[in-house]
Backbone as a chain_set.jsonl record, in Angstrom:
{"seq": "MNPGESPFNCAKRELMEETGYEAQIWKKLGRFNNAIGYSDEEITVFYAGDLKYVEQHLDAGEVLDIIKMPFSEVLKQCLNGEITDVKTIVGAFWLQNYLSTQKEAER", "coords": {"N": [[-25.244, -40.93, 83.223], [-22.546, -39.06, 82.302], [-21.553, -35.655, 83.733], [-22.463, -32.98, 81.615], [-22.784, -34.975, 79.229], [-24.391, -36.301, 76.335], [-27.193, -37.984, 75.803], [-27.196, -39.749, 73.587], [-24.099, -39.986, 73.507], [-23.803, -40.911, 75.603], [-24.884, -43.564, 75.422], [-23.659, -44.806, 73.591], [-21.089, -44.829, 74.76], [-21.796, -46.616, 77.024], [-22.613, -48.785, 75.862], [-20.464, -50.086, 74.611], [-18.608, -50.303, 77.034], [-20.027, -51.749, 78.665], [-20.948, -53.993, 77.17], [-19.058, -54.575, 75.368], [-19.42, -53.882, 72.642], [-19.604, -52.154, 69.515], [-21.597, -50.003, 67.612], [-22.862, -49.737, 64.5], [-25.072, -48.625, 63.376], [-27.808, -46.402, 64.633], [-30.589, -45.428, 66.32], [-32.952, -43.454, 68.029], [-35.183, -44.387, 69.938], [-37.155, -43.34, 71.817], [-37.839, -41.634, 74.875], [-38.407, -41.646, 78.312], [-39.849, -41.043, 81.67], [-39.251, -42.87, 84.547], [-40.032, -42.703, 86.933], [-41.8, -40.471, 87.805], [-43.429, -39.192, 89.813], [-41.599, -38.78, 92.044], [-38.947, -38.648, 91.166], [-36.759, -36.911, 88.71], [-35.449, -38.321, 86.672], [-34.599, -39.22, 83.43], [-35.088, -41.527, 80.964], [-33.409, -42.508, 77.999], [-34.266, -44.416, 75.097], [-32.252, -46.247, 72.869], [-31.79, -48.084, 69.737], [-29.508, -50.129, 68.669], [-27.372, -51.122, 66.119], [-26.045, -53.234, 63.511], [-23.583, -54.512, 65.062], [-20.247, -54.7, 66.304], [-17.944, -56.822, 67.923], [-15.535, -55.395, 70.228], [-14.138, -54.746, 72.612], [-14.711, -55.307, 76.046], [-15.167, -53.07, 78.603], [-15.343, -52.991, 81.684], [-16.501, -51.166, 84.659], [-14.66, -50.905, 87.832], [-15.348, -53.486, 90.227], [-17.757, -53.924, 88.915], [-19.979, -56.173, 87.481], [-21.243, -58.221, 84.914], [-23.308, -60.18, 83.24], [-23.474, -61.208, 79.924], [-26.157, -61.86, 77.931], [-27.385, -63.671, 75.009], [-29.981, -63.782, 72.912], [-32.726, -64.67, 70.777], [-34.583, -62.024, 69.466], [-37.403, -62.445, 69.407], [-37.461, -64.127, 71.651], [-37.039, -62.369, 73.492], [-39.348, -60.739, 73.503], [-41.31, -62.592, 74.198], [-40.461, -63.197, 76.881], [-40.853, -60.838, 78.048], [-43.568, -60.601, 77.997], [-44.517, -62.865, 79.37], [-43.872, -62.297, 81.855], [-41.073, -63.295, 82.823], [-39.126, -61.172, 82.248], [-38.754, -58.427, 84.091], [-38.023, -55.795, 84.267], [-38.573, -52.467, 83.745], [-37.31, -50.904, 81.895], [-36.24, -52.534, 80.228], [-38.773, -53.809, 79.176], [-40.13, -51.563, 78.175], [-38.238, -50.627, 76.16], [-38.149, -53.062, 74.494], [-40.705, -53.126, 73.324], [-41.096, -50.859, 72.234], [-38.756, -51.172, 70.408], [-39.928, -53.5, 68.465], [-41.967, -52.145, 67.721], [-40.701, -50.303, 65.797], [-39.169, -52.151, 64.25], [-41.194, -53.379, 63.117], [-42.457, -51.233, 61.667], [-40.485, -50.425, 59.904], [-40.172, -52.899, 58.137], [-42.708, -52.668, 56.965], [-42.372, -50.081, 55.461], [-40.403, -51.037, 53.553], [-41.744, -52.363, 52.062]], "CA": [[-24.376, -40.055, 82.129], [-21.506, -38.086, 82.803], [-21.94, -34.277, 83.353], [-22.517, -32.444, 80.22], [-22.68, -35.863, 78.182], [-25.493, -36.398, 75.697], [-27.973, -39.432, 76.144], [-26.566, -40.528, 72.619], [-22.875, -40.142, 73.802], [-23.787, -42.065, 76.883], [-25.346, -44.86, 74.933], [-22.326, -45.402, 72.623], [-20.196, -45.2, 75.719], [-22.201, -47.507, 77.764], [-22.792, -50.235, 75.154], [-18.941, -50.453, 74.567], [-18.199, -50.476, 78.086], [-20.755, -52.945, 79.377], [-21.011, -55.284, 76.486], [-17.774, -54.54, 74.469], [-19.725, -54.072, 71.053], [-19.599, -51.103, 69.049], [-22.584, -50.388, 66.752], [-22.815, -48.816, 63.348], [-26.365, -48.096, 63.125], [-28.079, -46.062, 65.856], [-32.058, -45.044, 66.177], [-33.473, -43.081, 68.938], [-36.636, -45.163, 70.092], [-37.979, -42.555, 72.508], [-37.592, -41.256, 76.104], [-39.579, -41.778, 79.33], [-39.558, -40.754, 83.036], [-39.456, -44.043, 85.05], [-40.643, -42.467, 88.56], [-42.272, -39.203, 87.709], [-43.763, -38.864, 91.184], [-40.654, -38.429, 93.147], [-37.863, -38.192, 90.752], [-36.691, -35.969, 87.368], [-34.501, -38.966, 85.687], [-35.016, -39.482, 82.257], [-34.269, -42.413, 80.303], [-33.692, -42.474, 76.463], [-33.794, -45.705, 74.47], [-31.872, -46.287, 71.535], [-31.479, -49.277, 68.936], [-28.089, -50.239, 68.405], [-27.53, -52.256, 65.116], [-24.689, -53.673, 63.183], [-22.845, -54.574, 66.262], [-18.93, -55.393, 66.15], [-17.28, -56.617, 69.355], [-14.224, -54.723, 70.24], [-13.582, -55.055, 73.873], [-15.606, -55.037, 77.307], [-14.512, -52.422, 79.621], [-16.305, -52.985, 83.26], [-16.006, -50.409, 85.907], [-14.056, -51.775, 88.797], [-16.759, -54.132, 91.068], [-18.964, -53.966, 87.94], [-20.054, -57.613, 87.252], [-22.343, -58.118, 84.028], [-23.376, -61.494, 82.355], [-24.155, -61.121, 78.742], [-27.011, -63.256, 77.466], [-27.681, -63.513, 73.83], [-31.459, -64.447, 72.675], [-33.327, -64.119, 69.763], [-35.502, -60.795, 69.789], [-38.623, -63.091, 69.683], [-37.694, -64.785, 73.08], [-37.083, -61.357, 74.555], [-40.61, -60.435, 73.618], [-42.031, -63.463, 74.972], [-40.267, -63.06, 78.41], [-41.625, -59.596, 78.576], [-45.014, -60.86, 78.177], [-44.86, -63.853, 80.406], [-43.371, -61.745, 83.262], [-39.673, -63.305, 83.004], [-38.464, -60.138, 82.172], [-39.481, -57.569, 84.614], [-37.309, -54.356, 84.275], [-39.271, -51.818, 82.969], [-36.595, -50.222, 80.924], [-35.903, -53.637, 79.018], [-39.919, -53.992, 78.493], [-40.394, -50.406, 77.293], [-37.581, -50.818, 74.957], [-38.515, -54.154, 73.514], [-41.784, -53.059, 72.557], [-40.556, -49.577, 71.162], [-38.102, -51.767, 69.351], [-40.927, -54.139, 68.061], [-42.73, -51.154, 66.723], [-39.707, -49.745, 65.048], [-38.886, -52.909, 63.07], [-42.406, -53.448, 61.927], [-42.641, -50.138, 60.793], [-39.229, -50.582, 58.713], [-40.586, -53.742, 57.336], [-43.732, -52.13, 56.088], [-41.738, -49.204, 54.473], [-39.595, -51.816, 52.651], [-42.739, -53.085, 50.954]], "C": [[-23.533, -39.304, 83.074], [-21.734, -36.476, 82.713], [-21.597, -33.708, 82.125], [-22.666, -33.578, 79.009], [-24.256, -36.134, 77.659], [-25.882, -37.884, 75.983], [-27.219, -40.285, 75.076], [-25.097, -41.048, 72.721], [-22.676, -41.459, 74.87], [-24.104, -43.66, 76.456], [-24.093, -45.472, 74.349], [-21.395, -45.72, 73.565], [-20.564, -46.575, 76.61], [-22.154, -49.064, 77.107], [-21.086, -50.646, 75.014], [-18.521, -51.232, 75.9], [-18.53, -51.586, 78.846], [-20.641, -54.234, 78.332], [-19.887, -55.638, 75.771], [-18.186, -54.581, 72.917], [-20.201, -52.557, 70.867], [-20.924, -51.157, 67.826], [-22.584, -49.159, 65.6], [-24.04, -47.944, 63.116], [-27.189, -47.712, 64.58], [-29.384, -45.423, 65.473], [-32.34, -44.701, 67.775], [-34.871, -43.545, 69.04], [-37.557, -44.163, 70.892], [-37.24, -42.419, 74.066], [-38.78, -41.396, 77.114], [-39.053, -41.373, 80.711], [-40.202, -42.019, 83.823], [-40.253, -43.672, 86.475], [-41.105, -41.071, 88.597], [-42.908, -38.35, 88.962], [-42.956, -38.562, 91.842], [-39.063, -38.296, 92.367], [-37.848, -37.738, 89.138], [-35.859, -36.797, 86.288], [-35.346, -39.505, 84.653], [-34.346, -40.513, 81.569], [-34.649, -42.228, 78.791], [-33.293, -43.986, 76.055], [-33.417, -45.946, 73.086], [-31.876, -47.844, 70.938], [-30.147, -49.257, 68.457], [-28.019, -51.4, 67.382], [-26.123, -52.416, 64.487], [-23.369, -53.767, 63.86], [-21.432, -55.423, 65.783], [-18.411, -55.519, 67.652], [-15.773, -56.249, 69.242], [-13.513, -55.062, 71.428], [-14.374, -54.524, 75.209], [-14.678, -54.198, 78.2], [-15.307, -51.731, 81.04], [-15.675, -52.158, 84.223], [-15.581, -51.462, 86.842], [-15.377, -52.255, 89.75], [-17.591, -54.416, 90.187], [-18.891, -55.61, 87.221], [-21.413, -57.88, 86.204], [-22.147, -59.546, 83.42], [-24.254, -61.067, 80.985], [-25.001, -62.035, 78.181], [-27.638, -62.902, 75.842], [-28.87, -64.377, 73.667], [-32.015, -63.814, 71.541], [-34.51, -63.058, 70.31], [-36.886, -61.493, 70.288], [-38.807, -63.636, 71.379], [-37.813, -63.695, 73.841], [-38.469, -60.778, 74.769], [-41.303, -61.289, 74.473], [-41.696, -63.453, 76.561], [-40.747, -61.815, 78.787], [-43.1, -59.836, 78.745], [-45.483, -61.765, 79.285], [-44.431, -63.535, 81.712], [-41.771, -62.556, 83.73], [-39.06, -62.333, 83.133], [-39.357, -58.924, 82.897], [-39.111, -56.084, 84.927], [-38.1, -53.922, 83.342], [-38.771, -50.991, 81.798], [-36.661, -51.195, 79.719], [-37.65, -53.834, 78.333], [-40.196, -52.854, 77.485], [-39.443, -50.698, 75.819], [-37.769, -51.926, 73.952], [-39.56, -53.772, 72.949], [-41.768, -51.791, 71.566], [-40.02, -50.399, 69.95], [-38.935, -52.648, 68.291], [-41.649, -53.183, 66.933], [-41.768, -50.512, 65.675], [-39.474, -50.879, 64.002], [-40.06, -53.155, 62.185], [-42.793, -52.353, 61.029], [-41.668, -50.08, 59.723], [-39.736, -51.648, 57.803], [-41.801, -53.042, 56.341], [-43.238, -51.079, 55.066], [-41.07, -49.791, 53.215], [-40.514, -52.564, 51.605], [-42.932, -52.37, 49.933]], "O": [[-23.739, -39.011, 84.251], [-22.093, -36.024, 81.626], [-20.504, -33.929, 81.603], [-22.673, -33.15, 77.855], [-25.198, -36.172, 78.451], [-25.101, -38.777, 76.313], [-26.669, -41.336, 75.406], [-24.744, -42.134, 72.26], [-21.916, -42.424, 74.959], [-23.681, -44.674, 77.012], [-23.641, -46.564, 74.692], [-20.788, -46.78, 73.42], [-19.727, -47.449, 76.837], [-21.803, -50.124, 77.625], [-20.728, -51.729, 75.477], [-18.183, -52.415, 75.942], [-17.759, -52.276, 79.513], [-20.273, -55.342, 78.721], [-19.645, -56.818, 75.515], [-17.504, -55.156, 72.069], [-20.886, -51.891, 71.642], [-21.183, -52.203, 67.23], [-22.362, -47.965, 65.801], [-24.006, -46.774, 62.736], [-27.238, -48.518, 65.509], [-29.421, -44.866, 64.376], [-32.028, -45.497, 68.662], [-35.707, -43.105, 68.252], [-38.752, -44.183, 70.598], [-36.216, -43.041, 74.349], [-39.953, -41.272, 76.764], [-37.834, -41.371, 80.884], [-41.414, -42.23, 83.798], [-41.049, -44.472, 86.966], [-40.717, -40.445, 89.583], [-42.883, -37.123, 89.06], [-43.419, -37.771, 92.665], [-38.109, -37.864, 93.013], [-38.74, -38.112, 88.377], [-35.552, -36.279, 85.215], [-36.433, -40.066, 84.79], [-33.117, -40.497, 81.517], [-35.759, -41.913, 78.362], [-32.336, -44.622, 76.495], [-34.254, -45.845, 72.189], [-31.967, -48.766, 71.75], [-29.738, -48.283, 67.824], [-28.5, -52.5, 67.656], [-25.159, -51.785, 64.919], [-22.312, -53.29, 63.447], [-21.428, -56.459, 65.117], [-18.427, -54.585, 68.454], [-14.982, -56.676, 68.401], [-12.408, -55.602, 71.371], [-14.607, -53.321, 75.324], [-13.551, -54.594, 78.497], [-15.676, -50.594, 81.333], [-14.519, -52.334, 84.605], [-15.959, -52.632, 86.78], [-16.303, -51.475, 89.971], [-18.388, -55.285, 90.541], [-17.939, -56.075, 86.593], [-22.543, -57.748, 86.675], [-21.039, -60.009, 83.147], [-25.426, -60.688, 80.992], [-24.504, -63.13, 77.918], [-28.305, -61.888, 75.636], [-28.903, -65.512, 74.142], [-31.855, -62.618, 71.299], [-35.186, -63.227, 71.325], [-37.413, -61.189, 71.357], [-39.806, -63.597, 72.098], [-38.547, -63.753, 74.828], [-38.838, -60.379, 75.873], [-41.886, -60.826, 75.453], [-42.575, -63.677, 77.393], [-41.089, -61.704, 79.965], [-43.747, -59.255, 79.616], [-46.489, -61.594, 79.974], [-44.561, -64.334, 82.64], [-41.356, -62.41, 84.879], [-38.298, -62.299, 84.1], [-40.422, -58.519, 82.43], [-39.749, -55.338, 85.67], [-38.412, -54.55, 82.331], [-39.487, -50.491, 80.931], [-36.999, -50.898, 78.573], [-37.781, -53.986, 77.119], [-40.434, -53.03, 76.29], [-39.899, -50.922, 74.698], [-37.58, -51.758, 72.748], [-39.525, -54.063, 71.753], [-42.273, -51.723, 70.445], [-40.531, -50.416, 68.83], [-38.563, -52.479, 67.13], [-41.832, -53.381, 65.731], [-42.292, -50.219, 64.6], [-39.591, -50.534, 62.826], [-40.065, -53.165, 60.955], [-43.318, -52.47, 59.921], [-42.042, -49.678, 58.621], [-39.754, -51.338, 56.612], [-41.699, -52.959, 55.117], [-43.634, -51.155, 53.903], [-41.11, -49.265, 52.102], [-40.151, -53.183, 50.605], [-43.652, -52.776, 49.022]]}, "num_chains": 1, "name": "protein.A"}
């Protein structure tokens, strides 16, 4: 995050810069401290939906590969150990919970 920037504004900016997408729907899923024993870093996880591609704006020297896959595959890879990044794992299961809650509310 930039100094004085909110987690939400940072998420919107980073989504566009790193992936080239803008989202019309946003939902804060939660926040956590990833290394509370030695750091005060806090990570906020958002769901971004109804995406529209605009243009990617990577920082100088930044290299990212965008991989699209069904959400069910993301969950499978979290469970079988292919995805090991804790931010991704936490976000995936928070999103699974959010989506299942939304489906139940629609019934």
